[in-house]
Amino acid sequence: MTGRRMLVVGAHSADFVWRAAGAVAAHTAAGGEALVLALSYGERGESGELWKDPNQTIENVKRIRHAEAEQAAAAVGAKFESFDLGDYPLRVGDEQVERLASLLRTFAPQVVLTHPDRDPFNPDHPAAHAAVALARQLSAGAGVASGFATAPPSEFLAFEPHQPELCGFVPTVFVDITAVMPAKREAMAAMSAQGYLREYYDQRADHRGNHARRVSGNAAIRQAEAFQRLIPNVVGAL
Amino acid sequence: MTGRRMLVVGAHSADFVWRAAGAVAAHTAAGGEALVLALSYGERGESGELWKDPNQTIENVKRIRHAEAEQAAAAVGAKFESFDLGDYPLRVGDEQVERLASLLRTFAPQVVLTHPDRDPFNPDHPAAHAAVALARQLSAGAGVASGFATAPPSEFLAFEPHQPELCGFVPTVFVDITAVMPAKREAMAAMSAQGYLREYYDQRADHRGNHARRVSGNAAIRQAEAFQRLIPNVVGAL
Amino acid sequence: MTGRRMLVVGAHSADFVWRAAGAVAAHTAAGGEALVLALSYGERGESGELWKDPNQTIENVKRIRHAEAEQAAAAVGAKFESFDLGDYPLRVGDEQVERLASLLRTFAPQVVLTHPDRDPFNPDHPAAHAAVALARQLSAGAGVASGFATAPPSEFLAFEPHQPELCGFVPTVFVDITAVMPAKREAMAAMSAQGYLREYYDQRADHRGNHARRVSGNAAIRQAEAFQRLIPNVVGAL
Amino acid sequence: MTGRRMLVVGAHSADFVWRAAGAVAAHTAAGGEALVLALSYGERGESGELWKDPNQTIENVKRIRHAEAEQAAAAVGAKFESFDLGDYPLRVGDEQVERLASLLRTFAPQVVLTHPDRDPFNPDHPAAHAAVALARQLSAGAGVASGFATAPPSEFLAFEPHQPELCGFVPTVFVDITAVMPAKREAMAAMSAQGYLREYYDQRADHRGNHARRVSGNAAIRQAEAFQRLIPNVVGAL
Amino acid sequence: MTGRRMLVVGAHSADFVWRAAGAVAAHTAAGGEALVLALSYGERGESGELWKDPNQTIENVKRIRHAEAEQAAAAVGAKFESFDLGDYPLRVGDEQVERLASLLRTFAPQVVLTHPDRDPFNPDHPAAHAAVALARQLSAGAGVASGFATAPPSEFLAFEPHQPELCGFVPTVFVDITAVMPAKREAMAAMSAQGYLREYYDQRADHRGNHARRVSGNAAIRQAEAFQRLIPNVVGAL
Amino acid sequence: MTGRRMLVVGAHSADFVWRAAGAVAAHTAAGGEALVLALSYGERGESGELWKDPNQTIENVKRIRHAEAEQAAAAVGAKFESFDLGDYPLRVGDEQVERLASLLRTFAPQVVLTHPDRDPFNPDHPAAHAAVALARQLSAGAGVASGFATAPPSEFLAFEPHQPELCGFVPTVFVDITAVMPAKREAMAAMSAQGYLREYYDQRADHRGNHARRVSGNAAIRQAEAFQRLIPNVVGAL
């Protein structure tokens, strides 16, 4: 994995923790580099706990959310950045798509993870998906010689949403995160504002571990994360 | 790949050549072992050229088809077997499914390739798929402790059918067969009775190479084969 | 249409009347030949009216159903045959599939109509579909030279089921039956045992006429029937 | 619910416990009647724990499995029956389908629950689904007057499979089982041979409770089960 | 139903009449409250009859359409409002989405009905769907504590489009409107500009009644309307 | 075909050549009229060859692309126009949609061809599809009398994308282009900047010819193009 770069884009600063922190940790543990980008801080939709403080300010909420995400990212060996575009609704304009495309050209990741394209429970998730999909295409070019700088195409996967079946999510790859589960737990622990999700995703990792064990026959797997490849990957042999 | 076993099951003795000979060759070139199983010889539906000889007999057609398939398999480093169940229509009874399950327990492949589950142009292909899917499940058990001997579950993929979109085939993995294309060509050359397919699948390998190049950005790929994973695979990192 | 042959296969003797009598009439009105094949008489599942007679016998029900279907077929210019395989459940064995394939080789239709492959309300309809699809493939061969006599492949369409959306039916072609609607009405009138369906399918023809008008902008269309092509058709120009 | 009858059909004697025991308990707690039918005892595929005893016999395994299922059914207020057709593979012949149709006519349930029609991990589940779907249609008739005794059509739902997305399962209704969760736990406790599934489905009930809470905004829901309606239901008002 | 609030949102002022007036009437007849919101008056796309008057003005068309919709709504016991956003094309800007979200917070409906998300025959229908889906999410929050006022999530259903199969519409619930059919007829009669649709939807209610009868076995149902649930509903028992 | 008008809309000036030039040629050869509209010149994404000249300018690239497309269109008997909206990304604003709708009203084509609605490899293709679909609806009206000038609805088809399965493309009609293949080759030859695609689409025409031969049994077909109807067509007989 040395020299392999992974980019994880979430609509909100905490999204990557629940659904992909294990894959990030496995990637960095194997020598890869990982960057987490949050399009917003989820300061309106997902920070209700913080707003219980009557003196709370939007800037303070963002500051706290930034610190938490940075700490969670560090726990799995990744860097964290935010575009701070606002949430509920998240709206990613043309300029921001270009900014994201530019980041893709610069960072040139081999793997890109983001939300699925559909989520009946959160409008920001599909908005994030659309922005990433478009920026990824713009940075990669049309597959023929183009009149602008391009980055190589990357593997493109969706991480698991909260209610998978209702988002049209069908797993196509399970990542064994048994060895890095402590790191994922540490990342989840950094998310104080959404603390109750810790138990949910801790159990979910066990369930996906059960599925991965069933699929592979590998009894050593205890925890896993599920992903759906959005375009085929290319291999040298099966 | 050393120690890794691949089983390719076709409805007819020539099926594996056009759609999966490259993946077989890549597998064996990397040190893996491969077994090709034909459920029938395609002696009725695909051997019209041979039947032009007015003195032709069914036994002779099968003998020729066996020899050709054996030669093609050898060209890509694989062994060849046939259940000789008859074609057009191929009917795989309960006993034959159990025989196939038994072979799966014995050979214990890590990878199984067969037809997709739908094909509006050939009734034998879905029949083969159904038999393999069932036998694979019977040999693997239910994922809980069972009262009979089981083999570990295997990766399960469909190879490309002749009219992919109409069979519901969507590629999820491209295998780069650039290095082994000469072996695939040799395997195709062994199939004298369906000679005109050689050019078709030679060009098709180029087209899938173009697609794989586009997907990966790897300009060194010239030929590829397309496969669809039927169940998720499990990996240590993305 | 002169010289063009259409085969309509229904699970029960009345099926063709409600869903395809208009297309049959348009076909024969244009000089084509049409054959209606009923796999059963629907003597158990759809003839409850007749069974109200306490002295009713199975043979008599079949005789009445045969006469009605023959009359309905005649009204739209078609011949009627039945395999008389029994209904509820209809079971089409290997031998009967071969008999159907044989009929396809002999009659050599350019167009074949039958039920869609799914119907949560009638188990005989999917059974009929499966038998026709298989027989059609067996009679057509694999598209390569084969060792047995074949008929040319035919256009293959599903006619409209009673609850279309729940059968996965999506119209791909509307047939304008305005000019032959009187013939369809006459065919429907012949079906005394299921008389109440007459009004339903009379109105349905109006509704599909409304849809066809909307799709084509042709204000002269009053009635239409909906069909779903199951394989592509080939044309000389769009 | 008084006078309302529910039939739950599983391929194996333990299936109903994990996926539907809560809905059964809610049904009987509200005054309904429930019957659990197991097509087999899962004596080969799911009873590996019992087979560790070197003196174990098939009859003894079935006896134990019967007792466990009866106890589990009792815990949620239901009766238990088995057709004892054998598992791995479960094969439901024409005669057994008719026996099931006969049971449907006699018991005349308003609600029928069974497996989804697809499961890449267990061939017995789709076999059970197909048998129930067919028997249900045969017992209900074609919706027109028929020549045999029929039962009224029933609501028809699939319960949740072990890997939902890979079985094409999409929840359309969540049943709040908060009040009856102790009964479900008691039912699960009766299944000693598959004890490790208890924790899995205990957590799963929490997760579906989380989903149901999210969907309804009803904060009092702690546990739920997910079901997919296979045909529409009819209501007096939304 | 007392205290239960239903919101019906149509792209044009007449949409609710044809597809949902029966469900509205059943809802209010049972003691519920209903509000119909039209995003536009359909003054360009659906008012051609009115434009035949050479002295017609846009304001007058809107006035007539408003009066008709108000009268139709009254006939089924509902109130009527319009956002008057213009049609063909309907464009719902960010501000209007927020206005709709605000209405959802204030009215706090338990049930929301609107168009399906796809309609190849009318671009305004998907635009309305998208606006309602987004506003509904924004008003409900993300299911975790959020930093703004939210309304409880509502049941969310699509009403039947004009060509259901081509809009991807699959009914999941039939509402029995037999008792309130006179009220629906009265509502339809108020729509003078699209008078010819009256007969169409009168017959359609009979057809859906036939389907609902078939699904439920309830012979008392004469008319019904079809709806598709877009997210699961939560029940106490099946 | 005399008097029949076809409109082909591509995101970039070369798109029509590879995927639809044969159908255009067959159309004009039969006496029809054809207009090709390019929304952009593909001057950024698909003209890399031209940009290798260090003195190249954007205006010169467009000039060259225009001349090539005009020559290619002429080779198949069509006229060529461009909206010159810019590519990578192509963005079609409200005004441009109205301009396109206006062109549809004026040219009043009976057949409209464009890209499918999905393409994971090129963001401009779905943007073009959406603009054409919307403009076509706006120009056709809602199927009821409307308050503005409308054109009759047209047949609407998608041409084949570069990686069909990954774009959700399923052929529903093959056009036999055997007789006009020389004209398509001439059109392809005019596209100097993407010369390498000539061989690809030359072979692809052979493959689709093979498919069309298989589907129709017409051995005279050598080359074909594949299209997917997006709405049903209306015929007088099957």
GROMACS .gro file of N, CA and C in nm, chain B residues 16-72:
model
  171
  254PHE      N    1  -1.598  -2.188  -2.219
  254PHE     CA    2  -1.493  -2.124  -2.139
  254PHE      C    3  -1.390  -2.052  -2.226
  255VAL      N    4  -1.374  -2.101  -2.347
  255VAL     CA    5  -1.267  -2.047  -2.431
  255VAL      C    6  -1.289  -1.900  -2.465
  256TRP      N    7  -1.412  -1.870  -2.509
  256TRP     CA    8  -1.437  -1.734  -2.559
  256TRP      C    9  -1.442  -1.633  -2.445
  257ARG      N   10  -1.496  -1.673  -2.332
  257ARG     CA   11  -1.526  -1.575  -2.228
  257ARG      C   12  -1.430  -1.574  -2.109
  258ALA      N   13  -1.352  -1.679  -2.093
  258ALA     CA   14  -1.271  -1.684  -1.970
  258ALA      C   15  -1.131  -1.742  -1.989
  259ALA      N   16  -1.094  -1.775  -2.112
  259ALA     CA   17  -0.963  -1.838  -2.131
  259ALA      C   18  -0.850  -1.745  -2.087
  260GLY      N   19  -0.869  -1.616  -2.103
  260GLY     CA   20  -0.766  -1.521  -2.060
  260GLY      C   21  -0.749  -1.521  -1.910
  261ALA      N   22  -0.859  -1.521  -1.837
  261ALA     CA   23  -0.851  -1.522  -1.691
  261ALA      C   24  -0.791  -1.654  -1.641
  262VAL      N   25  -0.823  -1.762  -1.710
  262VAL     CA   26  -0.763  -1.891  -1.675
  262VAL      C   27  -0.612  -1.885  -1.698
  263ALA      N   28  -0.572  -1.833  -1.811
  263ALA     CA   29  -0.428  -1.826  -1.843
  263ALA      C   30  -0.354  -1.737  -1.744
  264ALA      N   31  -0.415  -1.623  -1.708
  264ALA     CA   32  -0.351  -1.534  -1.611
  264ALA      C   33  -0.336  -1.603  -1.476
  265HIS      N   34  -0.438  -1.683  -1.443
  265HIS     CA   35  -0.437  -1.756  -1.317
  265HIS      C   36  -0.327  -1.861  -1.313
  266THR      N   37  -0.318  -1.939  -1.418
  266THR     CA   38  -0.216  -2.045  -1.419
  266THR      C   39  -0.076  -1.987  -1.438
  267ALA      N   40  -0.066  -1.879  -1.515
  267ALA     CA   41   0.064  -1.816  -1.534
  267ALA      C   42   0.119  -1.767  -1.400
  268ALA      N   43   0.028  -1.731  -1.310
  268ALA     CA   44   0.069  -1.680  -1.178
  268ALA      C   45   0.087  -1.794  -1.078
  269GLY      N   46   0.080  -1.919  -1.126
  269GLY     CA   47   0.106  -2.032  -1.037
  269GLY      C   48  -0.016  -2.102  -0.986
  270GLY      N   49  -0.135  -2.058  -1.028
  270GLY     CA   50  -0.258  -2.121  -0.982
  270GLY      C   51  -0.290  -2.247  -1.061
  271GLU      N   52  -0.388  -2.321  -1.011
  271GLU     CA   53  -0.434  -2.444  -1.075
  271GLU      C   54  -0.574  -2.418  -1.130
  272ALA      N   55  -0.604  -2.471  -1.249
  272ALA     CA   56  -0.737  -2.446  -1.307
  272ALA      C   57  -0.797  -2.573  -1.364
  273LEU      N   58  -0.927  -2.589  -1.338
  273LEU     CA   59  -1.001  -2.702  -1.392
  273LEU      C   60  -1.121  -2.650  -1.469
  274VAL      N   61  -1.135  -2.697  -1.592
  274VAL     CA   62  -1.251  -2.659  -1.673
  274VAL      C   63  -1.348  -2.776  -1.677
  275LEU      N   64  -1.472  -2.751  -1.641
  275LEU     CA   65  -1.574  -2.855  -1.647
  275LEU      C   66  -1.681  -2.815  -1.747
  276ALA      N   67  -1.706  -2.903  -1.842
  276ALA     CA   68  -1.815  -2.879  -1.937
  276ALA      C   69  -1.930  -2.971  -1.902
  277LEU      N   70  -2.048  -2.916  -1.883
  277LEU     CA   71  -2.162  -3.001  -1.848
  277LEU      C   72  -2.208  -3.082  -1.969
  278SER      N   73  -2.185  -3.030  -2.089
  278SER     CA   74  -2.215  -3.106  -2.211
  278SER      C   75  -2.108  -3.073  -2.315
  279TYR      N   76  -2.114  -3.143  -2.429
  279TYR     CA   77  -2.019  -3.112  -2.536
  279TYR      C   78  -2.075  -3.012  -2.637
  280GLY      N   79  -2.199  -2.967  -2.615
  280GLY     CA   80  -2.258  -2.878  -2.716
  280GLY      C   81  -2.270  -2.950  -2.849
  281GLU      N   82  -2.292  -3.080  -2.840
  281GLU     CA   83  -2.284  -3.161  -2.962
  281GLU      C   84  -2.402  -3.140  -3.054
  282ARG      N   85  -2.512  -3.090  -3.002
  282ARG     CA   86  -2.626  -3.064  -3.088
  282ARG      C   87  -2.632  -2.916  -3.129
  283GLY      N   88  -2.619  -2.829  -3.031
  283GLY     CA   89  -2.646  -2.689  -3.059
  283GLY      C   90  -2.532  -2.611  -3.121
  284GLU      N   91  -2.409  -2.657  -3.100
  284GLU     CA   92  -2.298  -2.574  -3.143
  284GLU      C   93  -2.199  -2.645  -3.234
  285SER      N   94  -2.242  -2.756  -3.289
  285SER     CA   95  -2.147  -2.836  -3.368
  285SER      C   96  -2.197  -2.859  -3.510
  286GLY      N   97  -2.273  -2.763  -3.560
  286GLY     CA   98  -2.334  -2.778  -3.692
  286GLY      C   99  -2.231  -2.805  -3.800
  287GLU      N  100  -2.115  -2.746  -3.787
  287GLU     CA  101  -2.011  -2.766  -3.887
  287GLU      C  102  -1.976  -2.914  -3.900
  288LEU      N  103  -1.966  -2.979  -3.785
  288LEU     CA  104  -1.928  -3.120  -3.786
  288LEU      C  105  -2.038  -3.207  -3.846
  289TRP      N  106  -2.162  -3.165  -3.827
  289TRP     CA  107  -2.275  -3.245  -3.876
  289TRP      C  108  -2.294  -3.233  -4.027
  290LYS      N  109  -2.219  -3.147  -4.089
  290LYS     CA  110  -2.228  -3.137  -4.235
  290LYS      C  111  -2.176  -3.265  -4.302
  291ASP      N  112  -2.092  -3.335  -4.229
  291ASP     CA  113  -2.044  -3.466  -4.278
  291ASP      C  114  -2.160  -3.565  -4.265
  292PRO      N  115  -2.210  -3.618  -4.376
  292PRO     CA  116  -2.329  -3.704  -4.373
  292PRO      C  117  -2.308  -3.834  -4.294
  293ASN      N  118  -2.183  -3.873  -4.274
  293ASN     CA  119  -2.157  -3.996  -4.197
  293ASN      C  120  -2.126  -3.968  -4.051
  294GLN      N  121  -2.150  -3.845  -4.013
  294GLN     CA  122  -2.116  -3.805  -3.876
  294GLN      C  123  -2.199  -3.885  -3.774
  295THR      N  124  -2.140  -3.914  -3.658
  295THR     CA  125  -2.214  -3.978  -3.549
  295THR      C  126  -2.200  -3.893  -3.423
  296ILE      N  127  -2.295  -3.910  -3.334
  296ILE     CA  128  -2.295  -3.832  -3.211
  296ILE      C  129  -2.168  -3.860  -3.129
  297GLU      N  130  -2.127  -3.987  -3.129
  297GLU     CA  131  -2.007  -4.021  -3.051
  297GLU      C  132  -1.884  -3.954  -3.108
  298ASN      N  133  -1.879  -3.949  -3.241
  298ASN     CA  134  -1.763  -3.887  -3.304
  298ASN      C  135  -1.759  -3.737  -3.279
  299VAL      N  136  -1.878  -3.674  -3.283
  299VAL     CA  137  -1.883  -3.530  -3.255
  299VAL      C  138  -1.833  -3.503  -3.114
  300LYS      N  139  -1.878  -3.583  -3.021
  300LYS     CA  140  -1.833  -3.564  -2.882
  300LYS      C  141  -1.682  -3.584  -2.870
  301ARG      N  142  -1.632  -3.687  -2.940
  301ARG     CA  143  -1.488  -3.714  -2.934
  301ARG      C  144  -1.408  -3.594  -2.984
  302ILE      N  145  -1.453  -3.540  -3.097
  302ILE     CA  146  -1.384  -3.424  -3.153
  302ILE      C  147  -1.392  -3.305  -3.057
  303ARG      N  148  -1.514  -3.280  -3.006
  303ARG     CA  149  -1.532  -3.168  -2.914
  303ARG      C  150  -1.448  -3.185  -2.787
  304HIS      N  151  -1.437  -3.309  -2.739
  304HIS     CA  152  -1.355  -3.333  -2.621
  304HIS      C  153  -1.209  -3.300  -2.649
  305ALA      N  154  -1.162  -3.349  -2.762
  305ALA     CA  155  -1.022  -3.327  -2.797
  305ALA      C  156  -0.992  -3.178  -2.812
  306GLU      N  157  -1.082  -3.107  -2.877
  306GLU     CA  158  -1.062  -2.964  -2.895
  306GLU      C  159  -1.058  -2.890  -2.761
  307ALA      N  160  -1.150  -2.923  -2.675
  307ALA     CA  161  -1.158  -2.853  -2.546
  307ALA      C  162  -1.036  -2.885  -2.461
  308GLU      N  163  -0.992  -3.009  -2.469
  308GLU     CA  164  -0.874  -3.049  -2.393
  308GLU      C  165  -0.752  -2.970  -2.440
  309GLN      N  166  -0.743  -2.957  -2.572
  309GLN     CA  167  -0.631  -2.883  -2.629
  309GLN      C  168  -0.638  -2.735  -2.591
  310ALA      N  169  -0.758  -2.680  -2.597
  310ALA     CA  170  -0.776  -2.539  -2.560
  310ALA      C  171  -0.741  -2.517  -2.413
   0.00000   0.00000   0.00000
